[in-house]
Short mmCIF file of C-alpha atoms and ligand atoms in Angstrom, two decimals:
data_model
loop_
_atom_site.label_atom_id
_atom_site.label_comp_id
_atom_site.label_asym_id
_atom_site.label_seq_id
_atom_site.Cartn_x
_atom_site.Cartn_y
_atom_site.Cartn_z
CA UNK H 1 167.31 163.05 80.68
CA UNK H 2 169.24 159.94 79.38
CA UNK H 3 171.16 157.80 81.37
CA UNK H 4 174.87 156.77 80.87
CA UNK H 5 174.30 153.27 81.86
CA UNK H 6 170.84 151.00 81.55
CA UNK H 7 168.96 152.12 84.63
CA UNK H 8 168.19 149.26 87.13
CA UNK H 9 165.20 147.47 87.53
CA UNK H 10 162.20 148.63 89.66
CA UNK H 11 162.29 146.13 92.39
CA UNK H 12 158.47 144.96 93.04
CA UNK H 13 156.12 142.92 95.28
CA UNK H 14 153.01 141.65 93.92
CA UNK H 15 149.52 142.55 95.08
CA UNK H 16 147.19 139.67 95.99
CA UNK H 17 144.06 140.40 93.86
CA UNK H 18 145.22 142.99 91.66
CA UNK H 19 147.11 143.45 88.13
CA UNK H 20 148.93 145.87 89.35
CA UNK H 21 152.14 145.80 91.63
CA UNK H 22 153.92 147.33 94.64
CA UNK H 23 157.03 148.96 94.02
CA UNK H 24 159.46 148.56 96.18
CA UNK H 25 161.55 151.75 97.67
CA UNK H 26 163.47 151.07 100.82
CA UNK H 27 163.34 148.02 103.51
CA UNK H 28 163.38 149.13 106.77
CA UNK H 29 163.50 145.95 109.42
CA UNK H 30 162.76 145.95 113.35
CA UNK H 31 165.42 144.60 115.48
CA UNK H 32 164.10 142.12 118.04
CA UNK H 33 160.35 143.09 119.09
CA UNK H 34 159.12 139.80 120.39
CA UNK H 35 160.56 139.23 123.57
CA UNK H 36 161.10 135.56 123.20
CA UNK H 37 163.17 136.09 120.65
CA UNK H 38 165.47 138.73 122.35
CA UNK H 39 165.73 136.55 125.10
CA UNK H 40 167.00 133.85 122.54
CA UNK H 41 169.16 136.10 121.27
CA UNK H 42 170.62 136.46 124.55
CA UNK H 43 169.24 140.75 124.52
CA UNK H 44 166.97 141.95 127.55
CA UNK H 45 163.65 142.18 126.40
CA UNK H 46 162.97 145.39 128.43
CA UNK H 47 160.78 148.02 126.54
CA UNK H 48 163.94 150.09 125.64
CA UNK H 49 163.61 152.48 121.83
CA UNK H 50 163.42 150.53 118.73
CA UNK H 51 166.06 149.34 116.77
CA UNK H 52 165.95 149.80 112.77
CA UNK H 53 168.27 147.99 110.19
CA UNK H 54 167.84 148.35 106.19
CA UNK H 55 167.99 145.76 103.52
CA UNK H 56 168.61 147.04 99.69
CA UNK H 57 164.86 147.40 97.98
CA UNK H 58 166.09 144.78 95.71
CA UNK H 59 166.86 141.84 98.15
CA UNK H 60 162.85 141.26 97.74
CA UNK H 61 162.20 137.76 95.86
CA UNK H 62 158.73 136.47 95.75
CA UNK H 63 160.36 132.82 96.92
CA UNK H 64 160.36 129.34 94.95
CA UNK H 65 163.34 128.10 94.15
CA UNK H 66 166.05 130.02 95.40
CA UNK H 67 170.11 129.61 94.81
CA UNK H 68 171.95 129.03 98.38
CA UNK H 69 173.53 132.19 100.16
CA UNK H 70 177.11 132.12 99.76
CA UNK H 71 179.65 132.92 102.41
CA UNK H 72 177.64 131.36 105.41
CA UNK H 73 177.52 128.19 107.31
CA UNK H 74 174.80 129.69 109.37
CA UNK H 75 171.93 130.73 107.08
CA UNK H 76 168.67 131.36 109.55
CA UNK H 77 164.92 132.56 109.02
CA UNK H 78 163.27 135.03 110.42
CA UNK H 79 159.43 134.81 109.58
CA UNK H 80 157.95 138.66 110.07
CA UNK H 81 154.82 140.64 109.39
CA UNK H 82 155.53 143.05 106.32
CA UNK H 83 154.06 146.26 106.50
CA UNK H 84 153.71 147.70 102.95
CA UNK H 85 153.97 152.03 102.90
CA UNK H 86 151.69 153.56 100.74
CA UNK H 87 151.66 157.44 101.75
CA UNK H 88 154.51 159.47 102.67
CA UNK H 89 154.94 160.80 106.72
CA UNK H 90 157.88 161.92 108.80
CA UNK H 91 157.06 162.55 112.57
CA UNK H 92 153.89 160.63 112.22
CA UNK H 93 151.73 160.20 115.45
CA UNK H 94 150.85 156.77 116.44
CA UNK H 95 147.19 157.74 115.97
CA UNK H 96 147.58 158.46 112.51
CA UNK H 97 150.24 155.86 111.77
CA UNK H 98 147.80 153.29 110.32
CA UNK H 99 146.59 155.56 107.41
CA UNK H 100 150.21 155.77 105.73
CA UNK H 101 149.79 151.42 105.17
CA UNK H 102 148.67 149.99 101.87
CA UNK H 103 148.72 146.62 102.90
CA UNK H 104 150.29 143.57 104.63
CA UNK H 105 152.41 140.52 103.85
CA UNK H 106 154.51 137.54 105.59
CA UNK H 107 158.20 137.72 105.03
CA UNK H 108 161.69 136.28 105.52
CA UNK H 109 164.35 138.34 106.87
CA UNK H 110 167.12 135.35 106.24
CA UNK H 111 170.18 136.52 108.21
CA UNK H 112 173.54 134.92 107.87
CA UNK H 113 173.37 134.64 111.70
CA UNK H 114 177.49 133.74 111.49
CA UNK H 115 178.03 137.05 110.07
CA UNK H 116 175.79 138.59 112.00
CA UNK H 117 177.69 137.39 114.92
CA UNK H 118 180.96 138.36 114.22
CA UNK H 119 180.09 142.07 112.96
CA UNK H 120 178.47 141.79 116.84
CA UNK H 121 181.12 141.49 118.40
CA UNK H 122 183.53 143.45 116.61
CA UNK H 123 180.96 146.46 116.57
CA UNK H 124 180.65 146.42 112.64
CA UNK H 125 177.88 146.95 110.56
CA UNK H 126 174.76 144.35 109.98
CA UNK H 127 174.44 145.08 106.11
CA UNK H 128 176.27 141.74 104.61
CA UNK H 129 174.78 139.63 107.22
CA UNK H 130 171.33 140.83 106.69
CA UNK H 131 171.48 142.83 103.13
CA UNK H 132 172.42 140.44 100.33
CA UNK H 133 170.56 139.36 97.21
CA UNK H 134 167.33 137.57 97.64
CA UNK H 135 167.59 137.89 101.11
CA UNK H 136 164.45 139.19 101.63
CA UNK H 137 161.35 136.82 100.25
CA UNK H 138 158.13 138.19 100.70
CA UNK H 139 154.57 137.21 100.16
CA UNK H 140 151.72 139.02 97.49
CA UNK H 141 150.82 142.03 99.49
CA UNK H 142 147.10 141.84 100.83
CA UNK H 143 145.82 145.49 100.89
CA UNK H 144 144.62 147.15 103.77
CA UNK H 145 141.53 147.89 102.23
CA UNK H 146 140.19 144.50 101.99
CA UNK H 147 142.21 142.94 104.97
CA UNK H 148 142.07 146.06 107.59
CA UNK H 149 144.77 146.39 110.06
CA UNK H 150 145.96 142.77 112.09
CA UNK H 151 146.95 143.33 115.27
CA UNK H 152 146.64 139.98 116.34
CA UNK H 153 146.77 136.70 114.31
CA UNK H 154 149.27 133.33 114.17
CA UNK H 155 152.32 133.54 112.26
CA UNK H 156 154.73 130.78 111.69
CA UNK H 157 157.14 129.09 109.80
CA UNK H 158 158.03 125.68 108.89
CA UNK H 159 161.19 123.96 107.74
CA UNK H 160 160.69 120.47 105.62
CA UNK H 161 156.94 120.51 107.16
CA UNK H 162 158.17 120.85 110.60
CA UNK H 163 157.01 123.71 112.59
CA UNK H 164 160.18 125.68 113.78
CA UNK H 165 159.08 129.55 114.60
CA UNK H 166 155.65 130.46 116.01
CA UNK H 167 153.78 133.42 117.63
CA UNK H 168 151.22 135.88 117.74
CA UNK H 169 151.24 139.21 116.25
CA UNK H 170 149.77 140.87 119.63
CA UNK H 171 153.24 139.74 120.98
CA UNK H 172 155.15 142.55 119.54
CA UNK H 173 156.90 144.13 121.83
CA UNK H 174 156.38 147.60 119.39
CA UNK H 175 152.83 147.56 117.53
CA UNK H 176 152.68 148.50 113.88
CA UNK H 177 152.06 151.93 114.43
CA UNK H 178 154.39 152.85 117.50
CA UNK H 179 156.83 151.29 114.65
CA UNK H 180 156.04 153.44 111.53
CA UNK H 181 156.15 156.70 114.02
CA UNK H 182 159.55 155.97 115.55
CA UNK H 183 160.77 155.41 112.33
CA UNK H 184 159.26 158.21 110.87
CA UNK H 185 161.10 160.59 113.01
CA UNK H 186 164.69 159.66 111.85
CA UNK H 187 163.95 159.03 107.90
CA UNK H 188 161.08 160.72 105.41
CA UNK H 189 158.35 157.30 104.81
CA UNK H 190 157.71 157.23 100.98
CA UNK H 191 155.28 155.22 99.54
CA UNK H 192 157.57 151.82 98.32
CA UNK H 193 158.73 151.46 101.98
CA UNK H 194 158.58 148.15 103.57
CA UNK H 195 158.54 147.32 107.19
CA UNK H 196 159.99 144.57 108.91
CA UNK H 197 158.04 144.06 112.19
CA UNK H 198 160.72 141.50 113.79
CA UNK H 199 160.54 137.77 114.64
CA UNK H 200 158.72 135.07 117.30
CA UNK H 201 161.57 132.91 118.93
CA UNK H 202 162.63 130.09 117.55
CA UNK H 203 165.16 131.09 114.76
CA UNK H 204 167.23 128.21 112.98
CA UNK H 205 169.81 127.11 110.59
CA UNK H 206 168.42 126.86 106.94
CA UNK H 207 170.69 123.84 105.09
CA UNK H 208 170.83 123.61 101.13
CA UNK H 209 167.79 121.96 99.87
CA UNK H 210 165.44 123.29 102.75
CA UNK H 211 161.85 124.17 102.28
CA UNK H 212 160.47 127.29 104.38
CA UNK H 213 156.61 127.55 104.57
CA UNK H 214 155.53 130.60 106.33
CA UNK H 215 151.99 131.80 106.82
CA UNK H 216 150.23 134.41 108.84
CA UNK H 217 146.38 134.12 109.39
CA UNK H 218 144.79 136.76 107.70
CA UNK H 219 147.82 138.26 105.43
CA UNK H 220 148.79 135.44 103.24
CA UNK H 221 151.80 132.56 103.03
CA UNK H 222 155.23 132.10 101.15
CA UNK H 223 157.63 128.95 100.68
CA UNK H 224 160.87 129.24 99.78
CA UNK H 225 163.20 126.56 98.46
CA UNK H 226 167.17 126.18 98.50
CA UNK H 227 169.26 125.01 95.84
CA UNK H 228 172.20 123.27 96.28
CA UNK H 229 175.24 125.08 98.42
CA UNK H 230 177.52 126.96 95.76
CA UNK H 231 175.01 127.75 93.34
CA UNK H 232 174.69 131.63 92.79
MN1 MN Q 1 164.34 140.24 111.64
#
């Protein structure tokens, strides 16, 4: 088979440790599964099904230095717990959910929370608000295998050294696995998947020339910078 136009690039995440990398498939994100954070969001944190939104495989970045998102005056972070896929499942049990993840790693899921809030209240789609390029950095992946399974640790984020977003992964309001086998039933896992496991409260407005520092004990950390506004 040839192609009729130069194929695109096989978007990947690195692997702490390792030579070798994770590609990257689909991103599949949780909507609002720390409760503080719905409630910030102004959403009742009641245990009610799972929400799931998708970012293109190749908004992943590895961070640095990063050009400013254009069309937003209202550029937030999200710091999240990345589940990386690494066996294929559909209607996987919670019990067995665990053995389909490779590995773990601390993410962004930047949202330009003006769009975000317009599509809202129009009832129109997320994707431009949460989808665009680079919008998703995310750390080295730390495999399962040497890291096991963290159902509980700190994860937080700081803007220009200042702590804005803290939590605890045992606040999720869905755990890893419940996550992976909701999901599981609407859409076919493939290895390459990535999970976004939502966000503690205290989301914020990212300006131009921002520094993020996120970490999560246990899975790893990522900084981002942001150029100058207009820069793409
Ligand atoms: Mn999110």
């Amino acid at each position: 088979m040839t192609y009729v136009i130069e194929p695109p690039a096989q978007p990947f995440v690195s692997v702490a440790g390792e030579t070798g990398v994770f590609p990257v498939r689909r991103i599949w994100c949780v909507g609002r599964n720390y409760a503080d954070h719905a409630r910030e969001m102004g959403a009742d944190p009641t245990r009610e099904p799972p929400f799931f939104f998708a970012k293109p495989g190749d908004a992943v970045t590895p961070g640095g230095l990063l050009p400013f998102p254009p069309e937003t005056a209202d550029l937030h972070h999200e710091i999240e717990l990345v589940v990386a896929i690494g066996r294929a499942g559909r209607n996987v049990a919670v019990e067995a959910a665990l053995d389909h993840v490779y590995g773990y790693a601390i993410g962004l899921d930047m949202t330009r929370r003006d769009l975000q809030a317009e599509a809202k209240k129009l009832a129109r789609p997320w994707d431009l608000s949460k989808g665009f390029d680079q919008s998703c950095p995310i750390s080295p992946i730390a495999p399962a295998a040497r890291i096991g399974h963290p159902a509980k640790g700190r994860i937080e984020v700081s803007v220009n050294g200042k702590v804005q977003q803290t939590g605890d992964l045992s606040q999720m309001i869905w755990s890893v696995p419940e996550a992976i086998a909701f999901l599981s039933r609407f859409v076919a896992l493939a290895p390459g998947d990535l999970l976004m496991t939502g966000t503690p409260a205290g989301v914020g407005s990212v300006k131009p020339g921002d520094t993020l520092h996120g970490t999560c004990e246990g899975v790893g950390e990522i900084e981002v910078s942001y150029g100058p506004a207009g820069q793409v």
